[in-house]
């Protein structure tokens, strides 16, 4: 969320951000509510000051004067008992509006309401020209016995999958390969829970706007995380770190769960859009310095590009538009990887800088060398997500006989140069 003081002092800048991101937030309502809160706070503070003065005077008063002062103290107590709940209600309403207030986007971001305004900035590699009729990833899986969608749906419902034989081993090899890349880049590897509390989802920014994307568990007491970023972002919530402890650079391998609400009819075939997947996530918590945030943004993006290059996959770099980047993002760059069967690129990585938007929600703070406390900046990016990346790997690296070549960088993890049919 944004600092309420910043909103008060820069309403037009915030209004423009709301417009650029295509949101319906009523800023005037937020500002009016903020004014009500401030006015009521001052009223309560004045009454509390009177109560304190009255209590001190009553302690020194003569017996014949004390009774009236005690009665006045009771009257003040009744006033506060009436006003304080009103203040809490107004503060809660204001907080909900603040949760929906966007970060001001990077001035270089394309302005537009949706992904049709995203801009391709560069392309790496060329789509392969096949000398035979290539198969899509589902046909390859069926031909080689590498998966079972029908039985997965029987036991788990739609958008489920089972990987078998070499493809199952390949997925694990890829995840370990990506994890090692992150470790080599100096990130601390972590395993995190799949279950998360509601407050962590508010801190991340998924609640309240995207609540329908999250699976509730145990009557809504806890939720299944859609990304390890939710957990990583809340690890230091409420703490005040020393500036010397920053940056915190974490990577986490975790199962992820998304309801995919609102995506009915989209990518229902195969591995592209599933309810449960695995992901190696990058996360950085750094000091509140735009230059440092920008450096980490480029570093994280470079790591992901290096992974795609090592996987020998053609991809393009996309500068995401203001209306497509989401509520809390200052800047977002996606990497989209070539899918031969669809003759187009599909998103596999999303690198985001959020400045202090998440930090204010989570209470992520640090103390500088002069003793001043600041909210930190946060960034995140995909290192590798499976099974989606398998779509690109299977289709781009297939052979005419149905086998699939393994990129040289992954062969030490997989143990073979090709994925071969499952022996039945």
PDB file of N, CA, C and O in Angstrom, residues 265-292:
ATOM      1  N   UNK A 265     -12.267 -22.372 -19.900  1.00  0.00           N
ATOM      2  CA  UNK A 265     -12.119 -22.468 -21.346  1.00  0.00           C
ATOM      3  C   UNK A 265     -10.753 -22.091 -21.859  1.00  0.00           C
ATOM      4  O   UNK A 265     -10.471 -22.253 -23.054  1.00  0.00           O
ATOM      5  N   UNK A 266      -9.868 -21.597 -20.993  1.00  0.00           N
ATOM      6  CA  UNK A 266      -8.541 -21.182 -21.431  1.00  0.00           C
ATOM      7  C   UNK A 266      -7.507 -22.251 -21.115  1.00  0.00           C
ATOM      8  O   UNK A 266      -7.383 -22.687 -19.978  1.00  0.00           O
ATOM      9  N   UNK A 267      -6.755 -22.675 -22.115  1.00  0.00           N
ATOM     10  CA  UNK A 267      -5.628 -23.599 -21.910  1.00  0.00           C
ATOM     11  C   UNK A 267      -6.028 -24.838 -21.120  1.00  0.00           C
ATOM     12  O   UNK A 267      -5.319 -25.271 -20.212  1.00  0.00           O
ATOM     13  N   UNK A 268      -7.168 -25.410 -21.453  1.00  0.00           N
ATOM     14  CA  UNK A 268      -7.650 -26.552 -20.680  1.00  0.00           C
ATOM     15  C   UNK A 268      -6.930 -27.837 -21.061  1.00  0.00           C
ATOM     16  O   UNK A 268      -7.010 -28.830 -20.343  1.00  0.00           O
ATOM     17  N   UNK A 269      -6.227 -27.830 -22.171  1.00  0.00           N
ATOM     18  CA  UNK A 269      -5.573 -29.043 -22.649  1.00  0.00           C
ATOM     19  C   UNK A 269      -4.113 -29.065 -22.224  1.00  0.00           C
ATOM     20  O   UNK A 269      -3.361 -28.147 -22.491  1.00  0.00           O
ATOM     21  N   UNK A 270      -3.739 -30.131 -21.535  1.00  0.00           N
ATOM     22  CA  UNK A 270      -2.326 -30.326 -21.253  1.00  0.00           C
ATOM     23  C   UNK A 270      -1.809 -29.622 -20.016  1.00  0.00           C
ATOM     24  O   UNK A 270      -2.520 -29.459 -19.022  1.00  0.00           O
ATOM     25  N   UNK A 271      -0.560 -29.146 -20.112  1.00  0.00           N
ATOM     26  CA  UNK A 271       0.184 -28.695 -18.937  1.00  0.00           C
ATOM     27  C   UNK A 271       0.277 -27.182 -18.809  1.00  0.00           C
ATOM     28  O   UNK A 271       0.943 -26.688 -17.901  1.00  0.00           O
ATOM     29  N   UNK A 272      -0.382 -26.433 -19.667  1.00  0.00           N
ATOM     30  CA  UNK A 272      -0.168 -24.989 -19.681  1.00  0.00           C
ATOM     31  C   UNK A 272      -0.747 -24.288 -18.456  1.00  0.00           C
ATOM     32  O   UNK A 272      -0.122 -23.417 -17.859  1.00  0.00           O
ATOM     33  N   UNK A 273      -1.973 -24.646 -18.081  1.00  0.00           N
ATOM     34  CA  UNK A 273      -2.626 -23.935 -16.976  1.00  0.00           C
ATOM     35  C   UNK A 273      -3.257 -24.967 -16.042  1.00  0.00           C
ATOM     36  O   UNK A 273      -4.353 -25.475 -16.314  1.00  0.00           O
ATOM     37  N   UNK A 274      -2.578 -25.275 -14.949  1.00  0.00           N
ATOM     38  CA  UNK A 274      -3.019 -26.326 -14.029  1.00  0.00           C
ATOM     39  C   UNK A 274      -3.202 -25.752 -12.621  1.00  0.00           C
ATOM     40  O   UNK A 274      -2.713 -24.668 -12.306  1.00  0.00           O
ATOM     41  N   UNK A 275      -3.894 -26.491 -11.777  1.00  0.00           N
ATOM     42  CA  UNK A 275      -4.197 -26.004 -10.432  1.00  0.00           C
ATOM     43  C   UNK A 275      -3.011 -26.140  -9.470  1.00  0.00           C
ATOM     44  O   UNK A 275      -2.898 -25.369  -8.517  1.00  0.00           O
ATOM     45  N   UNK A 276      -2.162 -27.130  -9.708  1.00  0.00           N
ATOM     46  CA  UNK A 276      -1.004 -27.347  -8.841  1.00  0.00           C
ATOM     47  C   UNK A 276       0.247 -27.449  -9.700  1.00  0.00           C
ATOM     48  O   UNK A 276       0.262 -28.138 -10.719  1.00  0.00           O
ATOM     49  N   UNK A 277       1.295 -26.729  -9.290  1.00  0.00           N
ATOM     50  CA  UNK A 277       2.538 -26.780 -10.048  1.00  0.00           C
ATOM     51  C   UNK A 277       3.705 -26.561  -9.097  1.00  0.00           C
ATOM     52  O   UNK A 277       3.514 -26.316  -7.894  1.00  0.00           O
ATOM     53  N   UNK A 278       4.903 -26.658  -9.613  1.00  0.00           N
ATOM     54  CA  UNK A 278       6.115 -26.471  -8.818  1.00  0.00           C
ATOM     55  C   UNK A 278       6.883 -25.272  -9.358  1.00  0.00           C
ATOM     56  O   UNK A 278       6.909 -25.019 -10.561  1.00  0.00           O
ATOM     57  N   UNK A 279       7.535 -24.547  -8.455  1.00  0.00           N
ATOM     58  CA  UNK A 279       8.225 -23.338  -8.909  1.00  0.00           C
ATOM     59  C   UNK A 279       9.430 -23.040  -8.031  1.00  0.00           C
ATOM     60  O   UNK A 279       9.376 -23.177  -6.801  1.00  0.00           O
ATOM     61  N   UNK A 280      10.505 -22.640  -8.688  1.00  0.00           N
ATOM     62  CA  UNK A 280      11.645 -22.037  -8.001  1.00  0.00           C
ATOM     63  C   UNK A 280      11.481 -20.535  -8.137  1.00  0.00           C
ATOM     64  O   UNK A 280      11.461 -20.005  -9.251  1.00  0.00           O
ATOM     65  N   UNK A 281      11.317 -19.852  -7.011  1.00  0.00           N
ATOM     66  CA  UNK A 281      11.020 -18.423  -6.987  1.00  0.00           C
ATOM     67  C   UNK A 281      12.214 -17.621  -6.496  1.00  0.00           C
ATOM     68  O   UNK A 281      12.932 -18.048  -5.585  1.00  0.00           O
ATOM     69  N   UNK A 282      12.429 -16.453  -7.101  1.00  0.00           N
ATOM     70  CA  UNK A 282      13.437 -15.501  -6.636  1.00  0.00           C
ATOM     71  C   UNK A 282      12.740 -14.391  -5.839  1.00  0.00           C
ATOM     72  O   UNK A 282      11.684 -13.920  -6.237  1.00  0.00           O
ATOM     73  N   UNK A 283      13.378 -13.977  -4.753  1.00  0.00           N
ATOM     74  CA  UNK A 283      12.816 -12.888  -3.941  1.00  0.00           C
ATOM     75  C   UNK A 283      13.966 -12.073  -3.365  1.00  0.00           C
ATOM     76  O   UNK A 283      14.956 -12.627  -2.864  1.00  0.00           O
ATOM     77  N   UNK A 284      13.819 -10.744  -3.421  1.00  0.00           N
ATOM     78  CA  UNK A 284      14.837  -9.844  -2.865  1.00  0.00           C
ATOM     79  C   UNK A 284      14.165  -8.801  -1.990  1.00  0.00           C
ATOM     80  O   UNK A 284      13.152  -8.205  -2.371  1.00  0.00           O
ATOM     81  N   UNK A 285      14.726  -8.601  -0.807  1.00  0.00           N
ATOM     82  CA  UNK A 285      14.339  -7.538   0.114  1.00  0.00           C
ATOM     83  C   UNK A 285      15.558  -6.635   0.249  1.00  0.00           C
ATOM     84  O   UNK A 285      16.597  -7.055   0.757  1.00  0.00           O
ATOM     85  N   UNK A 286      15.461  -5.401  -0.231  1.00  0.00           N
ATOM     86  CA  UNK A 286      16.628  -4.508  -0.231  1.00  0.00           C
ATOM     87  C   UNK A 286      16.275  -3.166   0.384  1.00  0.00           C
ATOM     88  O   UNK A 286      15.105  -2.881   0.676  1.00  0.00           O
ATOM     89  N   UNK A 287      17.268  -2.340   0.580  1.00  0.00           N
ATOM     90  CA  UNK A 287      17.024  -1.026   1.168  1.00  0.00           C
ATOM     91  C   UNK A 287      16.227  -0.149   0.202  1.00  0.00           C
ATOM     92  O   UNK A 287      16.166  -0.424  -1.007  1.00  0.00           O
ATOM     93  N   UNK A 288      15.635   0.901   0.745  1.00  0.00           N
ATOM     94  CA  UNK A 288      14.749   1.772  -0.033  1.00  0.00           C
ATOM     95  C   UNK A 288      15.561   2.727  -0.899  1.00  0.00           C
ATOM     96  O   UNK A 288      15.680   3.918  -0.617  1.00  0.00           O
ATOM     97  N   UNK A 289      16.112   2.190  -1.947  1.00  0.00           N
ATOM     98  CA  UNK A 289      16.931   2.964  -2.866  1.00  0.00           C
ATOM     99  C   UNK A 289      16.574   2.527  -4.276  1.00  0.00           C
ATOM    100  O   UNK A 289      16.718   1.333  -4.619  1.00  0.00           O
ATOM    101  N   UNK A 290      16.084   3.452  -5.094  1.00  0.00           N
ATOM    102  CA  UNK A 290      15.596   3.096  -6.420  1.00  0.00           C
ATOM    103  C   UNK A 290      16.702   2.518  -7.288  1.00  0.00           C
ATOM    104  O   UNK A 290      16.470   1.555  -8.039  1.00  0.00           O
ATOM    105  N   UNK A 291      17.902   3.065  -7.190  1.00  0.00           N
ATOM    106  CA  UNK A 291      19.011   2.543  -7.988  1.00  0.00           C
ATOM    107  C   UNK A 291      19.316   1.098  -7.611  1.00  0.00           C
ATOM    108  O   UNK A 291      19.562   0.257  -8.484  1.00  0.00           O
ATOM    109  N   UNK A 292      19.293   0.805  -6.315  1.00  0.00           N
ATOM    110  CA  UNK A 292      19.557  -0.570  -5.893  1.00  0.00           C
ATOM    111  C   UNK A 292      18.446  -1.500  -6.358  1.00  0.00           C
ATOM    112  O   UNK A 292      18.697  -2.627  -6.810  1.00  0.00           O
TER     113      UNK A 292
END
